[in-house]
Each structure stands twice: as C-alpha cells, then as structure tokens.
PDB file of N, CA, C and O in Angstrom:
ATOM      1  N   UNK A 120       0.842  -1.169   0.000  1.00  0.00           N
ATOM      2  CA  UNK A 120       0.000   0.000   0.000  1.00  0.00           C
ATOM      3  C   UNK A 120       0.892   1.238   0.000  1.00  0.00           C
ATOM      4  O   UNK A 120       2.015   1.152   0.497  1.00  0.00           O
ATOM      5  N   UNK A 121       0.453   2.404  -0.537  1.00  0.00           N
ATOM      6  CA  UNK A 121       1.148   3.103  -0.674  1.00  0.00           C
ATOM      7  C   UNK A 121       0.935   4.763   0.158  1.00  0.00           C
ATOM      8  O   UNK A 121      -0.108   5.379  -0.066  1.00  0.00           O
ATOM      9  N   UNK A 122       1.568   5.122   0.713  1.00  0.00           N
ATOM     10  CA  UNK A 122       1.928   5.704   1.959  1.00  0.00           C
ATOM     11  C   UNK A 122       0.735   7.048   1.557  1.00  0.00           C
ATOM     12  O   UNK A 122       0.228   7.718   2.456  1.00  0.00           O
ATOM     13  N   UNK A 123       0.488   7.227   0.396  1.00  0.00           N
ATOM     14  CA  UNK A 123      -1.119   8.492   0.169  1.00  0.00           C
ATOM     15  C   UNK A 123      -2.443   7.592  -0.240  1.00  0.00           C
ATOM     16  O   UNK A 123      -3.564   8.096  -0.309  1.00  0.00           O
ATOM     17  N   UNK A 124      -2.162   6.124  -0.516  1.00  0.00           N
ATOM     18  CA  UNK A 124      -3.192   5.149  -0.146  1.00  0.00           C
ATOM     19  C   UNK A 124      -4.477   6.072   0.617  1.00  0.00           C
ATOM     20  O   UNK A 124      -4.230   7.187   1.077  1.00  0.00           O
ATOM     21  N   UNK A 125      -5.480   5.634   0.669  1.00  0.00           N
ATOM     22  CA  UNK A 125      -6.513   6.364   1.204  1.00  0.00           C
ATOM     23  C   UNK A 125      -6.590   5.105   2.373  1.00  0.00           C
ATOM     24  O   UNK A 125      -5.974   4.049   2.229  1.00  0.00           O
ATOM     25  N   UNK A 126      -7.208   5.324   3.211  1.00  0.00           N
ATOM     26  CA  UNK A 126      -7.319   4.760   4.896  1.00  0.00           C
ATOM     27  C   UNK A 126      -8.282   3.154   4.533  1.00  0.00           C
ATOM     28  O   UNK A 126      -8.995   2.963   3.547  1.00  0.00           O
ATOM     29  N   UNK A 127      -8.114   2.562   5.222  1.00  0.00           N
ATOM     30  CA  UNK A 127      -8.771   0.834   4.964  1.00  0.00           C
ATOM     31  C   UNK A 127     -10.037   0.832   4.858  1.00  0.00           C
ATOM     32  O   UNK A 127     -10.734   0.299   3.995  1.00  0.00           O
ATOM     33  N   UNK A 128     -10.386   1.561   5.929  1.00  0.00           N
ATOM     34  CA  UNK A 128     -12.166   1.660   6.470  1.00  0.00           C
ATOM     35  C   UNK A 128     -13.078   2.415   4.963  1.00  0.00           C
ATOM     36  O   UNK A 128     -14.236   2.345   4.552  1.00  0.00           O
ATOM     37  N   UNK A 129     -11.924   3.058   4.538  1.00  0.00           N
ATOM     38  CA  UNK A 129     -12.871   3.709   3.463  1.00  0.00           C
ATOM     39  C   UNK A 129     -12.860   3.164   2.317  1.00  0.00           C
ATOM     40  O   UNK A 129     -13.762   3.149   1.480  1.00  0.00           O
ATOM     41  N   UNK A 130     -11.246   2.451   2.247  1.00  0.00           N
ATOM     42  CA  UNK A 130     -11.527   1.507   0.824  1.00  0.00           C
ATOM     43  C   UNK A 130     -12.295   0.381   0.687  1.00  0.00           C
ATOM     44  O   UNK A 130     -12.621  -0.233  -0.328  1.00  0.00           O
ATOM     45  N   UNK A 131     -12.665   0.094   2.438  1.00  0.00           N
ATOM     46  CA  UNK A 131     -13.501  -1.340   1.941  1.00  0.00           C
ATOM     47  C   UNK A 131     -14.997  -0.555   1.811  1.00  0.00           C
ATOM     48  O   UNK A 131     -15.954  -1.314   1.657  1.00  0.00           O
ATOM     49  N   UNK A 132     -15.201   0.477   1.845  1.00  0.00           N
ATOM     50  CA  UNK A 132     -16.759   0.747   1.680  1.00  0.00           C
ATOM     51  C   UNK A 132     -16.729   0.808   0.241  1.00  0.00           C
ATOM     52  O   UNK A 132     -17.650   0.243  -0.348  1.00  0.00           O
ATOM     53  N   UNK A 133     -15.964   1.308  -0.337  1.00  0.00           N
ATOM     54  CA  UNK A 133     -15.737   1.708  -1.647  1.00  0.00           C
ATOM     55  C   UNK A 133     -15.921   0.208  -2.523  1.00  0.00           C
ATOM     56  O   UNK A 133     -16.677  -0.026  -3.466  1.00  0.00           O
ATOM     57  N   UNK A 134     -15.067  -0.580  -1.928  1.00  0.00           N
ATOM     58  CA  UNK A 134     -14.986  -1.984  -2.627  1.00  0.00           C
ATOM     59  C   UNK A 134     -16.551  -2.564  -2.429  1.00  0.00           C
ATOM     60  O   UNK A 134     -17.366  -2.581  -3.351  1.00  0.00           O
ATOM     61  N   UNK A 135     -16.738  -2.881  -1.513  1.00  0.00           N
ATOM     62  CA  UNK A 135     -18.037  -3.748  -1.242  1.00  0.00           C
ATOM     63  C   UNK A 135     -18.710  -2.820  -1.974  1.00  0.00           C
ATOM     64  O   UNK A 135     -19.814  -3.344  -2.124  1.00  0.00           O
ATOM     65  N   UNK A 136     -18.734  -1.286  -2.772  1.00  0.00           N
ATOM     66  CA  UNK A 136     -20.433  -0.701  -3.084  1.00  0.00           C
ATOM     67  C   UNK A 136     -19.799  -0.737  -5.054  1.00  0.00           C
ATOM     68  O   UNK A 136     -20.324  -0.052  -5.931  1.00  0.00           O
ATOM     69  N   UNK A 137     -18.758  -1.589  -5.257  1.00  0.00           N
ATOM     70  CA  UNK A 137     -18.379  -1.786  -6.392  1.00  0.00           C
ATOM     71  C   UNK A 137     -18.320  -3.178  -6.597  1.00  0.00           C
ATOM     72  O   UNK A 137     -17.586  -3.496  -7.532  1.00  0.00           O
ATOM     73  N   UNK A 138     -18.845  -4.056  -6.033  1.00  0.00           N
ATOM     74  CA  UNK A 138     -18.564  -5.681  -6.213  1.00  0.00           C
ATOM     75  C   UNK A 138     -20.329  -5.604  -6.608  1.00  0.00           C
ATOM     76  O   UNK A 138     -20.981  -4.562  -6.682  1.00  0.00           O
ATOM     77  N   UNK A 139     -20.824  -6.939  -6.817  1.00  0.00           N
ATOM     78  CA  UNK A 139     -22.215  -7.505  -7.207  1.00  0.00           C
ATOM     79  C   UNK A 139     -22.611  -7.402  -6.146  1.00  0.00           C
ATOM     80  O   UNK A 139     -21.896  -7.806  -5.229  1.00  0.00           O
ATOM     81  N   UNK A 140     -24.006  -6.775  -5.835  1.00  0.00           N
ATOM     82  CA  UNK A 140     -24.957  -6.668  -4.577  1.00  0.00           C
ATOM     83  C   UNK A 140     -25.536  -7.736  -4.236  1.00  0.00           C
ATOM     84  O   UNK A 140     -26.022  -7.957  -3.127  1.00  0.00           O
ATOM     85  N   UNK A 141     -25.518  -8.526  -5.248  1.00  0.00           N
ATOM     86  CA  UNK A 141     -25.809 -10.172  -4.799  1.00  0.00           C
ATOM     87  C   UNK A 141     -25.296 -10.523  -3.813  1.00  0.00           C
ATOM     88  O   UNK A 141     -26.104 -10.656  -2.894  1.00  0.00           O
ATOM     89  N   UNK A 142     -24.098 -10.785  -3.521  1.00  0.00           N
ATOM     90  CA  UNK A 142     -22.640 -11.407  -3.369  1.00  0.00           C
ATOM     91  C   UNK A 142     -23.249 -10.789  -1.874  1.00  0.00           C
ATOM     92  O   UNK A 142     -23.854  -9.747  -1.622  1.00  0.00           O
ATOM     93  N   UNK A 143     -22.824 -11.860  -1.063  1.00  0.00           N
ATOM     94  CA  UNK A 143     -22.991 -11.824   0.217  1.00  0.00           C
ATOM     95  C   UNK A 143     -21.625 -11.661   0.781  1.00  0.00           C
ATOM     96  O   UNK A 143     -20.964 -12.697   0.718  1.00  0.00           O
ATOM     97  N   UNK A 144     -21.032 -10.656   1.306  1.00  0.00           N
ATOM     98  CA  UNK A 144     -20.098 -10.353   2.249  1.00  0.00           C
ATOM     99  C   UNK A 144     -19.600 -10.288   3.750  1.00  0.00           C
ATOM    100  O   UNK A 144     -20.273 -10.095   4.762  1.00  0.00           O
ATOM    101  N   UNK A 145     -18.225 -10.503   3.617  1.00  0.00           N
ATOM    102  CA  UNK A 145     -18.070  -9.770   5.120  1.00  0.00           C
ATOM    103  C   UNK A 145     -16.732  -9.473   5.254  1.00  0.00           C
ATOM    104  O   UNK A 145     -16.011 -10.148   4.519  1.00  0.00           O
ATOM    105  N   UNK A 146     -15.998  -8.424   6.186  1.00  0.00           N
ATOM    106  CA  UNK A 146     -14.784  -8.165   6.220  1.00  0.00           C
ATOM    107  C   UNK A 146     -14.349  -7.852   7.945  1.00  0.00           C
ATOM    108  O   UNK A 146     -15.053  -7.590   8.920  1.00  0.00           O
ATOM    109  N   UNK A 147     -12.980  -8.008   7.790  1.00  0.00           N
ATOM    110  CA  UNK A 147     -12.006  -7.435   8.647  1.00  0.00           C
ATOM    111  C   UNK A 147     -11.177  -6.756   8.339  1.00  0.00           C
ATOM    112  O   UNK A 147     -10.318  -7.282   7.630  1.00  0.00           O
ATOM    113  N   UNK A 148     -11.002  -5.340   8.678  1.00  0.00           N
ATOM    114  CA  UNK A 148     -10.330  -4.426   8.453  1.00  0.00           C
ATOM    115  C   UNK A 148      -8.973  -3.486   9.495  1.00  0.00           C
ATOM    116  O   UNK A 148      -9.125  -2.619  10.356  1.00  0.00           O
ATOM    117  N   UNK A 149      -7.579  -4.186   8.892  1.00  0.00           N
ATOM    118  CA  UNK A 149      -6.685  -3.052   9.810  1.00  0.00           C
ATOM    119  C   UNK A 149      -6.189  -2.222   8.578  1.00  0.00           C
ATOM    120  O   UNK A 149      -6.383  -2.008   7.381  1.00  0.00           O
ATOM    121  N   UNK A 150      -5.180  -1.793  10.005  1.00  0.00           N
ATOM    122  CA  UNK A 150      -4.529  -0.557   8.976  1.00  0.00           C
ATOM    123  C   UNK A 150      -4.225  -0.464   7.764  1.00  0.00           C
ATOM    124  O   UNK A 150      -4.488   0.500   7.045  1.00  0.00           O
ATOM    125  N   UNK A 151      -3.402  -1.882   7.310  1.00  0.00           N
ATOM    126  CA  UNK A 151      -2.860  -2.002   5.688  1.00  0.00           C
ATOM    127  C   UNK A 151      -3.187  -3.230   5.589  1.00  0.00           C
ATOM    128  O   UNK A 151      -2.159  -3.906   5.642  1.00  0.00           O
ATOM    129  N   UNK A 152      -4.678  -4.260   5.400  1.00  0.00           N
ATOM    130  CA  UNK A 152      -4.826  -4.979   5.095  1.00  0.00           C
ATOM    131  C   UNK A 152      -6.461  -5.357   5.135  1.00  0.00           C
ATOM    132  O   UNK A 152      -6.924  -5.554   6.259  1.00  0.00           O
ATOM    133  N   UNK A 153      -7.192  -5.450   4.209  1.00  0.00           N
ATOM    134  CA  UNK A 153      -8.383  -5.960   4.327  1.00  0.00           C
ATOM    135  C   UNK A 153      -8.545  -7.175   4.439  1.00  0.00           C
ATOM    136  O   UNK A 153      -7.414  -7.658   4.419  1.00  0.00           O
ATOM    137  N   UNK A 154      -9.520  -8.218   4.579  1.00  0.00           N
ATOM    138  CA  UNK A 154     -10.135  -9.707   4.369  1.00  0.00           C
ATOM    139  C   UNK A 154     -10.938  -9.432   4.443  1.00  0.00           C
ATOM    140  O   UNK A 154     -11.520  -9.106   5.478  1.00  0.00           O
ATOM    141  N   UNK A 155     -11.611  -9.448   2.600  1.00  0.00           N
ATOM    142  CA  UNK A 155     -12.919 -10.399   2.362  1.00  0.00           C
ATOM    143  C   UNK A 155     -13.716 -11.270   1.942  1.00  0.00           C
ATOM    144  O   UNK A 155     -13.478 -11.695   0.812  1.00  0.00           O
ATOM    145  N   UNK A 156     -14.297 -11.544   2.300  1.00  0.00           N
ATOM    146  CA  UNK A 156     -15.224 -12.971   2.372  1.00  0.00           C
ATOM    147  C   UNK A 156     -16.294 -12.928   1.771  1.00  0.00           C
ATOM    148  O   UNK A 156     -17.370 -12.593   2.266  1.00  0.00           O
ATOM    149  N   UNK A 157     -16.026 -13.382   0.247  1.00  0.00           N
ATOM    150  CA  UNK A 157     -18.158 -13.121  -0.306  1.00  0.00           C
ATOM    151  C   UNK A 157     -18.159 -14.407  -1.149  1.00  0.00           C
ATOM    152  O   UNK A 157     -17.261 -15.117  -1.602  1.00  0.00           O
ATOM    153  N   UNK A 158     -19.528 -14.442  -1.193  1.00  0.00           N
ATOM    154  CA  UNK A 158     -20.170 -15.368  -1.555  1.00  0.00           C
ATOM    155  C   UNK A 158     -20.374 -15.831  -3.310  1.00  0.00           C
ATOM    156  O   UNK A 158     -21.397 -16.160  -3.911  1.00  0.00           O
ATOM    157  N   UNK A 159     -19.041 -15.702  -3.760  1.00  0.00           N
ATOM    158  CA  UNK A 159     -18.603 -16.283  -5.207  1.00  0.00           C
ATOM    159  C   UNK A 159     -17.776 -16.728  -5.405  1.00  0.00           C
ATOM    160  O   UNK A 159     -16.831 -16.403  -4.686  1.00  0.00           O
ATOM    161  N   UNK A 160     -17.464 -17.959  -6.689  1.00  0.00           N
ATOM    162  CA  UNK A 160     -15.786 -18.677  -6.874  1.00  0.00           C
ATOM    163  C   UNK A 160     -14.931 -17.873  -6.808  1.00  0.00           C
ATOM    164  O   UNK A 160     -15.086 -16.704  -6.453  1.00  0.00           O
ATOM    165  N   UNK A 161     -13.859 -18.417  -7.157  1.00  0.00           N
ATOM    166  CA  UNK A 161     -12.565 -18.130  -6.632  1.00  0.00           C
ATOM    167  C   UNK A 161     -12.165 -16.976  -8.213  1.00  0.00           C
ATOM    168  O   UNK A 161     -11.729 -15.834  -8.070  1.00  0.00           O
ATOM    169  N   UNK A 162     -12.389 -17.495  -9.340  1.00  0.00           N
ATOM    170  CA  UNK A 162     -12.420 -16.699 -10.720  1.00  0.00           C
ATOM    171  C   UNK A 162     -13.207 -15.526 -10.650  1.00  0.00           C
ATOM    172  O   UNK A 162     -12.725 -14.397 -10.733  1.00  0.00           O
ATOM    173  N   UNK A 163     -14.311 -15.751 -10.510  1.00  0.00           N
ATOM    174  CA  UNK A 163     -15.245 -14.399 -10.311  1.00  0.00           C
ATOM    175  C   UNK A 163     -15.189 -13.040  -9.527  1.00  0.00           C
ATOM    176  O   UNK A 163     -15.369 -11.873  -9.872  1.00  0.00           O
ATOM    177  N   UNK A 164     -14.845 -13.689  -8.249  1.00  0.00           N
ATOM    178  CA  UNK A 164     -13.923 -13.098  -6.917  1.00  0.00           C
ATOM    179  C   UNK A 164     -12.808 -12.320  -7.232  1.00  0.00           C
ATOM    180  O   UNK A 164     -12.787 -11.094  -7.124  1.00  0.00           O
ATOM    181  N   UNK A 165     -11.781 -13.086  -7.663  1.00  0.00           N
ATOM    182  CA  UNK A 165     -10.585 -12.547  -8.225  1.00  0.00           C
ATOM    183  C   UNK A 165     -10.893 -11.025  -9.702  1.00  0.00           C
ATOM    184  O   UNK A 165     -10.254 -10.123 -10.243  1.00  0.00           O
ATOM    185  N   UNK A 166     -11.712 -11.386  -9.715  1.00  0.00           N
ATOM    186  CA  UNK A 166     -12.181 -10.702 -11.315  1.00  0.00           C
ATOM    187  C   UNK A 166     -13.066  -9.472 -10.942  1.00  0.00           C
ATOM    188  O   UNK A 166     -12.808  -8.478 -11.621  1.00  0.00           O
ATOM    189  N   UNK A 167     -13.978  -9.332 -10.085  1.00  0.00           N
ATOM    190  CA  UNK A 167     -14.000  -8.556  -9.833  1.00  0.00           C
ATOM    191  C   UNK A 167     -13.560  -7.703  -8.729  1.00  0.00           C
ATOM    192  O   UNK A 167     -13.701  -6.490  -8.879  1.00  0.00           O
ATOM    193  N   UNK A 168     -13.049  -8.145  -7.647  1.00  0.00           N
ATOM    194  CA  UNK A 168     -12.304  -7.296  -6.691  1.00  0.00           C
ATOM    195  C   UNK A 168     -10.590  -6.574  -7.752  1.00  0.00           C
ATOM    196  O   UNK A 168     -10.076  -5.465  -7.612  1.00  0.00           O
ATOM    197  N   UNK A 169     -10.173  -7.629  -8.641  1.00  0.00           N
ATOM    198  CA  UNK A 169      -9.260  -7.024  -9.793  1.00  0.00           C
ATOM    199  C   UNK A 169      -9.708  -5.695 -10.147  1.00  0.00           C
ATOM    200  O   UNK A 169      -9.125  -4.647  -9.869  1.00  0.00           O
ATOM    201  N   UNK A 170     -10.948  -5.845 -10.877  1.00  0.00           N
ATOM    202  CA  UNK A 170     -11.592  -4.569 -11.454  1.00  0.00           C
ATOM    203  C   UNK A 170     -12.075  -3.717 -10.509  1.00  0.00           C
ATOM    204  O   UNK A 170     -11.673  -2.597 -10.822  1.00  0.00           O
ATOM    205  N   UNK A 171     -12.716  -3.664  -9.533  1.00  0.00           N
ATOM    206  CA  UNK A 171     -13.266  -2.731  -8.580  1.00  0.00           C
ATOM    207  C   UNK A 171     -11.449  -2.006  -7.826  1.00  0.00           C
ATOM    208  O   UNK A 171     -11.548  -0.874  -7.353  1.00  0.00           O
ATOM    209  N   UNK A 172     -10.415  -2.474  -7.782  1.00  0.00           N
ATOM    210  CA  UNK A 172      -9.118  -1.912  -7.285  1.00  0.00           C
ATOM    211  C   UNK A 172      -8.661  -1.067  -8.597  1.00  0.00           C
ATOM    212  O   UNK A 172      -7.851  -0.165  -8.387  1.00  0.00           O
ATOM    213  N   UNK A 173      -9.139  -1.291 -10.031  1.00  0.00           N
ATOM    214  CA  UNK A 173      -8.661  -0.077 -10.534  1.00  0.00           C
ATOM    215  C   UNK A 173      -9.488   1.267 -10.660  1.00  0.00           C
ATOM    216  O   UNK A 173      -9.286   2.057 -11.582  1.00  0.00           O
ATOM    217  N   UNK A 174     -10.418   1.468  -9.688  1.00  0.00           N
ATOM    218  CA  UNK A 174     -11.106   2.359  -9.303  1.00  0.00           C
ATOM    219  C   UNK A 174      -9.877   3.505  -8.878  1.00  0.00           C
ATOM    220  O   UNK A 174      -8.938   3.388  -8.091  1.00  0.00           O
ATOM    221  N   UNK A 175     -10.277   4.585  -9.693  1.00  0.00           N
ATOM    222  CA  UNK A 175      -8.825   5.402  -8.791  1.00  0.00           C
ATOM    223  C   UNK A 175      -9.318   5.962  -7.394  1.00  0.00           C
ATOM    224  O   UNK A 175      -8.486   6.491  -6.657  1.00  0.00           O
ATOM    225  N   UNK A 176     -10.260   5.892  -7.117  1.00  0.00           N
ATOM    226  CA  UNK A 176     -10.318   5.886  -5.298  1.00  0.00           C
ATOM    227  C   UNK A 176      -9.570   5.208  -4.901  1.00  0.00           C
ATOM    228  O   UNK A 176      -8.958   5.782  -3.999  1.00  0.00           O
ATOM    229  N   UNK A 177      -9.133   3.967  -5.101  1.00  0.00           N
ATOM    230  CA  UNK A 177      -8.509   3.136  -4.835  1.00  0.00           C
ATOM    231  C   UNK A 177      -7.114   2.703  -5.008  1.00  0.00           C
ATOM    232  O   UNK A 177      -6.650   1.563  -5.006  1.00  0.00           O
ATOM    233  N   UNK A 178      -6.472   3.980  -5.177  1.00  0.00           N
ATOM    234  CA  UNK A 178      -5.250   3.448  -5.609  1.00  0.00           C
ATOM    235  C   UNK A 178      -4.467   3.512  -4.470  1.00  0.00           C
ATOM    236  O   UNK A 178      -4.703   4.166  -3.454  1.00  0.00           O
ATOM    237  N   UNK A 179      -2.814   2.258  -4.873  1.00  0.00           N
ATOM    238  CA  UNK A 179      -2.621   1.841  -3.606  1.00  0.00           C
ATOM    239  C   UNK A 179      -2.771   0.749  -3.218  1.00  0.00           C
ATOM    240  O   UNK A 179      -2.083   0.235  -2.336  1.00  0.00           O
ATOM    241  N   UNK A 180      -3.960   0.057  -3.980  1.00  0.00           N
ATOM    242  CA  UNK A 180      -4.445  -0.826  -3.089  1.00  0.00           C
ATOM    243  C   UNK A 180      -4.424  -2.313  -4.125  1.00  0.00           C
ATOM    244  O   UNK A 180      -4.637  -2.354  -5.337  1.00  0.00           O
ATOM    245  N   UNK A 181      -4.190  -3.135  -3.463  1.00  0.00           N
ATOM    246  CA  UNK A 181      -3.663  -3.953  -4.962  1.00  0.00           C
ATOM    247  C   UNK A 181      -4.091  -5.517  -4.174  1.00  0.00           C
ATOM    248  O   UNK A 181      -4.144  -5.613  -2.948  1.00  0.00           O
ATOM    249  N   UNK A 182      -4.349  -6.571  -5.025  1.00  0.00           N
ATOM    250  CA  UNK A 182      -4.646  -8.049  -4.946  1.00  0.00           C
ATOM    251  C   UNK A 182      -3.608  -8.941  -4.885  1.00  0.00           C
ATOM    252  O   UNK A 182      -3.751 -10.028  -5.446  1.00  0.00           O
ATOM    253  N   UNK A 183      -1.883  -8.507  -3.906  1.00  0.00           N
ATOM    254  CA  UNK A 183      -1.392  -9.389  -4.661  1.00  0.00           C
ATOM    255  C   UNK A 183      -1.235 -10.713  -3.745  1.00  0.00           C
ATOM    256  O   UNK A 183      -0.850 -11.597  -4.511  1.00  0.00           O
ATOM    257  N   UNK A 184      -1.358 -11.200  -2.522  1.00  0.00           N
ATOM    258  CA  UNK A 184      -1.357 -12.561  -2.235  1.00  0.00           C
ATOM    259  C   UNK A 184      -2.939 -12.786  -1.795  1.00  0.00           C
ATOM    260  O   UNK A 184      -3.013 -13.182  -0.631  1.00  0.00           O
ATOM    261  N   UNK A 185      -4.144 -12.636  -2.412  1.00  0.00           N
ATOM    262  CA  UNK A 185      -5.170 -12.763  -2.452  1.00  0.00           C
ATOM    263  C   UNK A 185      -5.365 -14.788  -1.956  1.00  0.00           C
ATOM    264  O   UNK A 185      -5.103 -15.658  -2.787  1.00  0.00           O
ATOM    265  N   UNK A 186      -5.673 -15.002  -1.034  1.00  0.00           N
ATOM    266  CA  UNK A 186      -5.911 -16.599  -1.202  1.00  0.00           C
ATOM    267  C   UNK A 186      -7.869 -16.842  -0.845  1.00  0.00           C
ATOM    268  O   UNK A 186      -8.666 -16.167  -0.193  1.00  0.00           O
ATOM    269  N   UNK A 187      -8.006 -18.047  -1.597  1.00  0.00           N
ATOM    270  CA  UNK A 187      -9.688 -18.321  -1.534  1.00  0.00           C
ATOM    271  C   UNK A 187      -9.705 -19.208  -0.798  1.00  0.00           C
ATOM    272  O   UNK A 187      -8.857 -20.091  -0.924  1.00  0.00           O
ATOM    273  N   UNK A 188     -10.543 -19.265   0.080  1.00  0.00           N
ATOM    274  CA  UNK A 188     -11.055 -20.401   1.303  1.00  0.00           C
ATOM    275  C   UNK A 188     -12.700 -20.322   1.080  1.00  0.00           C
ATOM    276  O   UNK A 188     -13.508 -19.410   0.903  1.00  0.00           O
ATOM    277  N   UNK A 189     -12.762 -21.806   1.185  1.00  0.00           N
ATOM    278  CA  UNK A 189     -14.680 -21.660   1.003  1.00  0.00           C
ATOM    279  C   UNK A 189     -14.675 -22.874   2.517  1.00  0.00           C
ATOM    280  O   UNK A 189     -15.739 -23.261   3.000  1.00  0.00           O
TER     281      UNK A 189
END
C-alpha cells in the first residue's frame, strides 16, 4: 500500500459498493490490510475485486497474495 493510499475503512466501503450486490459479504479491516469474504468462486472473486481496485479511489491498493477459502 502506498503511503497516500486512502485509509482501509474507506476503501472497503468503496470496494463492497463496487462488487455484485448479490454477493454476500463480510470483512475485517486493519490498517494495511483488508479480508474479504463473499459469496462467489474463486475466478469471479478474483475478477472482480481485480476490477473494482482499478477504481482510482482506490489506488494503492492492490490483490497481490489474495488466497480463496470456502
């Protein structure tokens, strides 16, 4: 993350109101790290939390050891 990154609490509002409203969620949020948890495969997931991070609200903020647990 990058040090003018915008704050966690606000990127995950940002993320969750840019993912599918379907998609059942949930998160934990610190300082430089989100986890979340929604309710789609592991491709889909990846695909759109990909696309919802090139939101430039969001920059900074990047997917890179992303792991899927169901």
């Amino acid at each position: 993350m990058a040090a003018d990154s915008p704050a966690a609490p606000l990127v995950v509002i940002r993320l969750l109101a840019l993912l599918p409203p379907q998609w059942p969620c949930s998160t934990q949020v610190s300082a430089d790290r989100i986890t979340l948890r929604v309710g789609a495969g592991p491709d889909a997931a990846r695909a759109a939390v990909a696309g919802a991070l090139r939101d430039r609200a969001l920059h900074g903020w990047s997917l890179p050891d992303a792991k899927f647990a169901f």
